[in-house]
Amino acid sequence: MSVSDATAWAALTEHSATITERSLRDLFAADPARGTAMTVSVGDLYVDYSKHRINGATMRLLHLLARETHVFEKRDAMLRGERINVSEDRPVLHIALRKRRDESLWLDGHDVVPDVHGVLDAMGEFTDSLRDGSWRGADGRPITTVVNIGIGGSDLGPAMVHAALREYCDGPDVRFVSNVDPADLLSTLADLDPATTLFVVVSKTFSTFETMANAHAARRWLVDALGEDAVAGHFVAVSTNAALVADFGIESSNVFGFWDWVGGRYSVGSAVGLSVMAAIGRHRFAEFLAGFRTVDEHFQTAPIHANAPVILGLLSVWYASVLGADARAILPYANDLARLPAYLQQLAMESNGKSVRGDGTPVGVPTGEVIWGEAGTNGQHAFHQLLHQGTRLVPADFIGFARAGEDFISLDGATSMHEVLTANMFAQSRVLAFGKTKAEVIADGVDPVLAPHKVMPGDRPSTTILASELTPSTLGQLIALYEHQVFVQGAVWGIDSFDQWGVELGKASAVELAPALAAGGGPSDAMDSSTRGLVAAFWRERT
Ligand code: F6P
């Protein structure tokens, strides 16, 4: 059934006209308990969704929509290992990556949990040897720098998590190379010594062009300095494609596997997180996985009205599909989470940026949101102007923490910088929601001519996620919360959230065009006139 055929869909569409006539000021005035009632807790995360354009009736209709679109049956099908990635005919079992050693998850008569822990143990032994210096490079010195080479899910997850857990990094220096732009690899290697550098080549398929180009260039850099025999001690791989890894020259004992039931953008808890484990150690990596598990169990068991990923998934459908919001801003008030918006871009947009349902029929309603954002308070001095007074509806997710690891006292000598940061986060969501009327502006003594410029319209929705502290566990919880939110969206829309066919034609087209830009190439009549013109301009500028 298409979402637009649901009884709740028609009801929500009708309801949207009346609820949006009510301001958030009105809704808060009508229900003094709203600010604590419209909240949900999961693990260490406190989620406040009271500043949304909703009331109890909206939530009841969204719950009905979830039931009519079989969100819970689809969740259970995923958890049972059914092949819910229909277009690739694969199960979707990233939750298996977080199972405890004593749990089971059976897939086609095989318990996959021992496989998962087998790889985690191998990762632990390997990263221990890097961290304690017993893994030696070609000239006998220990490794001081790990360079992760990967792209998309093979880069964004480990890069985001490594930055987020800065305070927990006590192993080798870890760097990330992803772009096929040679500047990325060159700038990363510029100050490195090949003898103390180890490359982790991360690619599920081991055939992604950017990753293989960077891996081969890194291999040449190493071999030029240390000789061919050095490759074995300075390259390891994370992949599901053992044959192609062997062709590259990486020994099978240095390959950390995962499975086709782990999608790239859901893979940071698998061996794809190897460089993170090198940085923080196996015990903290286990805490990271335990954080995911807390939210997995909540998603699996919490009732609909208290299920955080379900609530957040339904709210994002409400905005994207019913109220016509095209985008959602991700605003972490934690500098160490600066890469979270980029990570969530792939998670949400590659999963749900689709127009057809799993059976190939059109979804028929607007789907995937444009995810973007920036760490607070930097965004306040850049784009919050549009959020506050622009003409577009852009719901925002504020993410902050009660405690900071280290802190400084601020300008007043009494408040800490972390407290100021958090005050800014609370202030932004408050001003977005409640604004400032013209009468209030004029009452402040503002010239009436200037007043329209200073009016703050309010009624700009946001969610606030407040956690205790940015730790491996709370980060795992946060990622799992978003993973399951994305699942709920896709389930309501009826789309396959686990394929990414939309990226393939661009890759093939680049391969086809590359010879035109290489020696002996040039524009051809077979090209469209724009591409022909661009190729001609490229050659004019080259010569
Ligand atoms: O091009 C998209 C994509 O397939 C992503 O889904 C994936 O995370 C990325 O490329 C990298 O793929 P791989 O790990 O196979 O190199």
XYZ file of C-alpha atoms and ligand atoms in Angstrom:
559
model
C 0.000 0.000 0.000
C 1.297 3.442 -0.882
C 1.592 5.820 2.056
C -0.814 8.218 0.358
C -3.505 5.491 0.370
C -3.400 5.240 4.171
C -6.407 6.513 6.097
C -3.990 8.392 8.328
C -2.468 10.131 5.322
C -5.680 11.885 4.348
C -6.347 12.698 7.986
C -2.857 14.130 8.461
C -3.182 16.254 5.347
C -6.447 17.684 6.647
C -5.055 18.096 10.164
C -1.993 19.968 8.856
C -4.157 22.942 7.892
C -5.516 23.397 11.409
C -2.420 22.602 13.430
C -0.239 25.043 11.489
C -2.706 27.800 12.329
C -1.747 27.365 15.965
C 1.489 28.981 17.045
C 3.969 27.212 19.286
C 3.297 29.967 21.824
C -0.374 28.934 21.843
C 0.397 25.245 22.051
C 2.750 25.749 25.003
C 0.251 28.044 26.740
C -2.531 25.487 26.273
C -0.503 22.708 27.884
C 1.884 23.759 30.658
C 3.345 20.235 30.816
C 4.122 20.092 27.098
C 7.861 20.802 27.502
C 8.340 17.690 29.625
C 5.510 15.546 28.257
C 6.738 15.644 24.675
C 10.064 14.106 25.562
C 11.461 10.615 25.449
C 14.544 9.096 27.041
C 16.670 6.320 25.639
C 19.911 5.265 27.317
C 21.755 8.499 28.092
C 19.823 10.530 25.522
C 17.035 12.920 26.508
C 15.000 13.835 23.430
C 12.759 16.909 23.557
C 10.317 17.084 20.627
C 7.951 19.590 22.215
C 8.972 22.416 19.862
C 7.362 20.797 16.824
C 4.227 21.909 14.985
C 2.235 19.092 16.530
C -0.230 18.288 19.265
C -1.529 15.034 20.696
C -3.833 14.538 17.721
C -0.889 14.849 15.305
C 1.019 12.170 17.192
C -1.995 9.849 17.266
C -2.383 10.202 13.497
C 1.338 9.607 12.966
C 1.104 6.471 15.104
C -1.805 5.311 12.964
C 0.281 6.006 9.859
C 3.083 3.844 11.292
C 0.642 1.010 11.924
C -1.004 1.279 8.507
C 2.383 1.254 6.756
C 3.498 -1.741 8.882
C 6.568 -0.058 10.360
C 6.809 -2.580 13.199
C 6.344 -5.608 10.961
C 9.093 -4.231 8.712
C 11.348 -3.638 11.728
C 10.789 -7.222 12.862
C 11.472 -8.522 9.350
C 14.823 -6.686 9.417
C 15.661 -8.088 12.846
C 14.777 -11.636 11.672
C 17.249 -11.315 8.791
C 14.684 -11.235 5.998
C 15.901 -9.938 2.650
C 14.384 -6.493 3.066
C 16.981 -4.947 0.713
C 14.869 -6.230 -2.151
C 16.654 -4.630 -5.089
C 19.953 -6.233 -4.022
C 18.272 -9.333 -2.563
C 20.091 -8.978 0.779
C 19.250 -9.050 4.468
C 20.021 -5.925 6.501
C 21.680 -6.885 9.757
C 23.891 -4.085 11.035
C 22.227 -4.703 14.409
C 24.133 -8.038 14.502
C 27.369 -6.044 14.723
C 26.342 -4.872 18.178
C 25.077 -8.137 19.660
C 26.729 -9.404 22.822
C 28.970 -12.454 22.515
C 26.400 -14.612 24.327
C 23.545 -13.661 21.968
C 22.571 -15.322 18.681
C 21.211 -14.117 15.384
C 20.425 -16.840 12.892
C 20.658 -16.208 9.186
C 19.889 -19.094 6.809
C 20.539 -21.594 9.603
C 23.829 -19.978 10.628
C 24.450 -17.945 13.790
C 26.285 -14.802 12.634
C 27.159 -13.511 16.126
C 30.258 -15.750 16.559
C 31.465 -14.494 13.134
C 31.033 -10.885 14.283
C 32.963 -11.501 17.493
C 35.633 -13.449 15.633
C 36.371 -10.362 13.549
C 36.187 -8.065 16.597
C 38.723 -10.295 18.368
C 41.056 -10.228 15.352
C 40.690 -6.433 15.188
C 41.459 -6.274 18.905
C 44.658 -8.316 18.571
C 45.814 -6.303 15.594
C 45.078 -2.903 17.141
C 46.668 -3.983 20.428
C 49.854 -4.729 18.497
C 49.744 -1.287 16.870
C 49.061 0.433 20.156
C 51.716 -1.412 22.205
C 54.324 -1.071 19.450
C 54.790 -4.795 18.841
C 53.644 -4.449 15.209
C 56.835 -3.408 13.460
C 57.272 -1.718 10.114
C 59.812 -2.682 7.456
C 62.791 -1.183 9.276
C 61.781 -2.521 12.687
C 60.244 0.666 14.069
C 56.691 0.747 15.473
C 53.816 2.361 13.592
C 53.047 5.949 14.608
C 50.439 6.877 11.959
C 47.499 4.956 10.525
C 46.045 6.244 7.243
C 42.499 5.085 6.506
C 41.826 4.988 2.758
C 38.142 4.687 1.850
C 35.187 6.750 0.679
C 31.499 7.102 1.527
C 30.606 4.682 4.294
C 34.192 3.443 4.327
C 35.379 6.924 5.330
C 32.606 9.072 6.787
C 31.798 6.769 9.704
C 35.345 6.196 10.966
C 36.352 9.815 10.241
C 33.347 11.226 12.093
C 33.745 8.863 15.052
C 37.500 9.404 15.287
C 36.993 13.186 15.458
C 34.084 12.854 17.882
C 36.131 10.720 20.284
C 39.175 13.016 20.219
C 39.446 12.915 23.987
C 39.620 9.105 23.948
C 42.295 8.789 21.251
C 45.454 7.480 22.914
C 46.807 5.228 20.151
C 48.623 6.046 16.914
C 47.773 9.203 15.013
C 44.940 8.380 12.566
C 44.287 10.244 9.310
C 41.719 9.817 6.557
C 42.059 9.971 2.773
C 38.959 9.695 0.603
C 38.919 12.041 -2.379
C 40.358 11.015 -5.738
C 41.735 14.568 -5.858
C 45.487 13.905 -5.421
C 45.598 16.859 -3.028
C 43.943 14.703 -0.370
C 46.595 11.979 -0.373
C 49.484 14.400 -0.939
C 48.556 16.651 1.974
C 48.039 13.631 4.230
C 51.385 12.028 3.394
C 53.404 15.266 3.276
C 54.908 14.996 6.758
C 54.789 11.199 7.140
C 57.620 8.689 7.244
C 56.755 5.563 5.204
C 58.621 3.386 7.708
C 56.222 4.316 10.528
C 53.006 4.580 8.481
C 50.384 1.862 8.082
C 47.534 2.029 5.544
C 44.099 0.572 6.209
C 42.377 0.187 2.837
C 38.648 0.086 3.527
C 36.304 -0.906 0.736
C 33.411 -3.307 0.927
C 33.722 -4.077 -2.774
C 37.479 -3.380 -3.063
C 36.725 -1.914 -6.464
C 35.635 1.661 -5.704
C 37.673 3.805 -8.075
C 38.654 6.569 -5.658
C 39.783 4.124 -2.975
C 41.737 1.917 -5.333
C 43.428 4.935 -6.978
C 44.490 6.258 -3.559
C 45.548 2.786 -2.350
C 47.729 2.198 -5.432
C 49.264 5.681 -5.161
C 49.997 5.069 -1.459
C 51.501 1.691 -2.342
C 53.858 3.360 -4.855
C 54.838 5.973 -2.226
C 55.686 3.186 0.209
C 57.446 0.904 -2.277
C 59.561 3.788 -3.632
C 60.873 4.359 -0.109
C 61.025 0.850 1.349
C 60.757 -1.654 -1.504
C 58.113 -4.183 -2.546
C 58.640 -6.427 0.490
C 57.403 -3.659 2.787
C 53.818 -3.878 1.522
C 52.843 -6.776 3.801
C 53.812 -4.935 6.972
C 52.326 -1.587 5.984
C 48.976 -2.444 4.380
C 45.914 -4.099 5.844
C 42.445 -4.264 4.317
C 38.835 -4.174 5.421
C 36.639 -5.730 2.766
C 34.111 -8.376 1.826
C 36.063 -9.112 -1.371
C 38.965 -11.383 -0.361
C 39.968 -12.156 -3.969
C 40.549 -8.535 -4.992
C 42.389 -7.823 -1.723
C 44.766 -10.710 -2.468
C 45.374 -9.334 -5.978
C 46.473 -6.051 -4.370
C 49.138 -7.946 -2.401
C 47.672 -7.782 1.095
C 48.143 -11.001 3.060
C 44.956 -12.857 3.981
C 45.944 -12.693 7.685
C 45.800 -8.905 7.381
C 42.272 -8.760 6.006
C 39.378 -7.916 8.317
C 36.144 -9.084 6.799
C 32.531 -8.137 7.020
C 29.423 -9.275 5.229
C 27.095 -8.233 2.432
C 24.343 -7.750 5.035
C 26.165 -4.651 6.318
C 25.556 -1.589 4.151
C 28.460 0.870 3.799
C 26.645 3.697 5.586
C 25.710 1.329 8.435
C 29.166 -0.181 8.794
C 31.129 1.892 11.317
C 30.526 -0.739 14.013
C 32.070 -3.436 11.798
C 35.725 -3.851 10.793
C 35.227 -0.552 8.930
C 35.837 0.974 12.361
C 39.338 -0.595 12.517
C 41.167 2.739 12.486
C 38.859 4.008 15.243
C 39.730 0.939 17.316
C 43.421 1.638 16.677
C 42.918 5.143 18.060
C 40.738 4.394 21.114
C 41.498 0.749 21.872
C 39.335 -2.347 21.835
C 37.658 -1.762 25.217
C 36.353 1.665 24.306
C 35.283 0.301 20.929
C 33.241 -2.287 22.855
C 31.624 0.579 24.823
C 30.842 2.266 21.492
C 29.067 -0.901 20.287
C 27.249 -1.232 23.611
C 25.863 2.263 23.025
C 24.356 1.147 19.712
C 22.927 -1.918 21.431
C 21.109 0.176 24.045
C 19.181 1.950 21.288
C 18.716 -1.232 19.214
C 16.993 -2.862 22.180
C 14.880 0.229 22.797
C 13.844 0.360 19.107
C 12.922 -3.299 19.288
C 10.897 -3.162 22.507
C 9.683 0.333 23.413
C 5.987 1.036 22.799
C 5.165 3.351 19.946
C 4.526 6.449 22.097
C 7.879 6.055 23.888
C 10.009 4.759 21.010
C 12.516 7.516 20.228
C 13.543 6.445 16.700
C 9.897 5.843 15.774
C 8.848 9.274 17.073
C 11.718 11.029 15.284
C 11.143 9.054 12.078
C 7.445 9.917 12.044
C 8.158 13.592 12.744
C 10.570 13.770 9.829
C 7.919 12.199 7.563
C 5.429 14.792 8.866
C 7.705 17.635 7.765
C 9.140 16.142 4.567
C 5.953 14.667 3.163
C 3.043 16.574 4.688
C 4.284 20.063 5.560
C 6.609 20.319 2.550
C 9.965 20.883 4.264
C 12.794 20.054 1.863
C 15.648 20.118 4.340
C 16.647 19.414 7.923
C 19.548 21.091 9.698
C 21.809 19.022 11.947
C 23.318 21.333 14.544
C 25.672 19.610 16.983
C 26.709 21.896 19.828
C 29.946 19.952 20.167
C 32.890 20.873 18.011
C 34.067 17.271 18.052
C 30.844 16.352 16.197
C 31.621 18.721 13.318
C 31.578 15.798 10.847
C 28.214 14.486 12.070
C 26.191 16.451 9.466
C 28.305 14.943 6.657
C 27.937 11.467 8.144
C 24.160 11.855 8.450
C 23.987 13.210 4.908
C 25.080 9.844 3.587
C 23.043 7.884 6.108
C 19.790 9.681 5.345
C 20.168 10.849 1.761
C 21.706 7.690 0.274
C 19.109 5.637 2.156
C 15.941 7.579 1.463
C 16.738 9.877 -1.478
C 14.540 7.757 -3.746
C 11.350 8.177 -5.782
C 10.214 4.584 -6.118
C 9.038 2.027 -3.624
C 10.577 -1.375 -3.075
C 8.288 -2.816 -5.766
C 9.355 -0.171 -8.314
C 6.149 1.873 -8.194
C 6.366 5.622 -7.506
C 6.285 6.661 -3.831
C 3.936 9.471 -4.793
C 4.836 11.826 -1.930
C 8.004 13.859 -1.252
C 10.682 11.676 0.386
C 14.297 12.116 1.591
C 15.239 15.375 3.247
C 18.273 17.446 2.295
C 20.477 17.000 5.353
C 23.025 19.685 6.109
C 24.504 21.475 9.057
C 27.452 22.741 11.001
C 28.707 22.699 14.544
C 27.180 25.304 16.851
C 27.933 28.132 17.460
C 29.655 28.530 14.066
C 26.361 28.056 12.216
C 24.801 30.894 14.222
C 27.249 33.293 12.591
C 26.602 31.931 9.122
C 23.173 30.529 8.224
C 20.953 30.808 11.304
C 19.696 34.126 9.865
C 17.760 32.087 7.272
C 16.538 29.642 9.900
C 15.178 32.509 12.030
C 13.736 34.912 9.468
C 13.838 33.229 6.052
C 10.824 32.056 4.068
C 11.624 28.340 4.176
C 10.596 25.688 6.669
C 13.774 24.008 7.917
C 13.334 21.796 10.986
C 16.522 21.533 13.035
C 18.091 18.899 15.265
C 20.068 20.394 18.151
C 22.499 17.962 19.769
C 24.326 18.847 22.963
C 25.897 17.463 26.102
C 25.508 18.262 29.797
C 29.176 17.713 30.592
C 32.357 18.576 28.743
C 35.560 16.606 29.162
C 37.772 19.640 29.601
C 36.514 23.179 29.973
C 37.688 26.782 30.385
C 36.177 29.567 32.399
C 34.444 32.122 30.182
C 34.606 35.922 30.020
C 32.449 36.640 33.068
C 34.768 34.596 35.260
C 31.803 32.536 36.539
C 30.356 30.604 33.581
C 32.380 27.986 31.726
C 32.751 27.979 27.941
C 30.805 24.723 27.773
C 27.979 26.313 29.742
C 27.938 29.254 27.330
C 27.884 26.830 24.396
C 24.893 24.985 25.875
C 23.095 28.233 26.727
C 23.445 29.160 23.064
C 21.891 25.862 22.014
C 18.909 26.247 24.326
C 18.524 29.896 23.268
C 18.506 29.067 19.572
C 15.728 26.502 19.825
C 13.746 28.837 22.107
C 14.017 31.801 19.731
C 13.240 29.644 16.709
C 10.101 28.348 18.399
C 8.718 31.421 20.116
C 10.210 34.343 18.166
C 9.452 37.959 18.989
C 6.348 39.810 17.848
C 6.228 43.276 16.364
C 4.532 44.573 19.499
C 7.345 43.170 21.644
C 9.953 44.662 19.354
C 8.308 48.101 19.527
C 7.877 47.768 23.301
C 11.673 47.459 23.435
C 11.830 51.002 22.017
C 12.677 50.036 18.437
C 11.703 52.588 15.736
C 8.489 51.206 14.088
C 10.122 51.629 10.662
C 12.866 49.241 11.719
C 10.561 46.902 13.604
C 9.678 44.565 10.669
C 13.372 43.781 10.277
C 13.610 42.789 13.919
C 10.452 40.699 14.131
C 11.280 37.041 14.741
C 8.431 34.971 13.280
C 8.908 31.920 15.538
C 7.121 28.609 14.886
C 10.359 27.175 13.508
C 10.426 23.540 14.676
C 13.296 21.708 16.288
C 14.251 18.594 18.229
C 16.810 18.817 21.009
C 18.853 15.752 21.908
C 20.728 16.207 25.158
C 23.174 13.550 26.330
C 25.280 13.333 29.441
C 28.689 13.572 27.780
C 30.236 12.755 24.404
C 31.604 9.278 25.141
C 32.021 6.134 23.010
C 28.723 4.863 24.424
C 26.656 8.033 23.899
C 28.060 8.388 20.388
C 26.988 4.809 19.583
C 23.544 5.618 20.988
C 23.262 8.739 18.862
C 24.273 6.946 15.649
C 21.824 4.085 16.286
C 19.062 6.610 16.996
C 19.603 8.154 13.569
C 19.986 4.777 11.825
C 16.605 3.659 13.117
C 15.011 7.030 12.400
C 16.069 6.588 8.777
C 14.648 3.053 8.837
C 11.268 4.314 10.068
C 11.113 6.968 7.339
C 11.880 4.397 4.646
C 9.338 1.950 6.102
C 6.571 4.568 5.992
C 7.481 5.555 2.440
C 7.781 1.908 1.425
C 11.189 2.399 -0.156
C 14.277 0.195 -0.078
C 16.522 2.240 2.228
C 19.489 -0.078 1.730
C 20.397 0.188 -1.953
C 21.985 3.155 -3.763
C 21.465 2.634 -7.477
C 21.340 6.386 -8.040
C 25.108 6.710 -7.689
C 25.997 4.147 -10.369
C 25.373 6.027 -13.617
C 27.607 8.912 -12.534
C 30.447 6.471 -11.798
C 30.074 4.789 -15.214
C 29.876 8.150 -16.950
C 33.151 9.289 -15.310
C 34.897 6.121 -16.487
C 33.587 6.731 -20.018
C 34.722 10.379 -19.992
C 38.161 9.898 -18.442
C 39.963 9.058 -21.748
C 38.781 12.393 -23.195
C 40.721 14.168 -20.448
C 43.851 11.984 -20.619
C 46.772 12.325 -23.018
C 45.555 11.970 -26.604
C 41.974 12.727 -25.632
C 39.685 15.631 -26.460
C 36.096 16.541 -27.285
C 34.112 14.287 -29.573
C 30.951 14.671 -31.648
C 29.340 11.876 -29.661
C 29.240 14.179 -26.623
C 26.361 16.513 -25.806
C 27.245 20.112 -26.623
C 27.796 21.147 -22.985
C 30.187 18.281 -22.222
C 31.952 18.833 -25.556
C 32.398 22.519 -24.672
C 33.706 21.705 -21.203
C 36.199 19.150 -22.526
C 37.363 21.662 -25.153
C 37.773 24.358 -22.457
C 39.703 21.880 -20.277
C 42.166 21.266 -23.114
C 42.451 24.997 -23.927
C 43.404 25.663 -20.301
C 45.863 22.734 -20.233
C 47.898 23.879 -23.190
O 29.068 5.017 -4.264
C 28.346 4.797 -3.125
C 28.969 3.736 -2.278
O 28.663 2.484 -2.790
C 28.518 3.872 -0.836
O 27.292 3.302 -0.596
C 29.649 3.228 -0.116
O 29.642 3.577 1.242
C 30.824 3.782 -0.876
O 30.380 3.846 -2.221
C 32.101 3.017 -0.761
O 31.965 1.694 -1.211
P 33.086 0.621 -0.914
O 33.155 0.419 0.560
O 32.653 -0.618 -1.642
O 34.390 1.146 -1.450
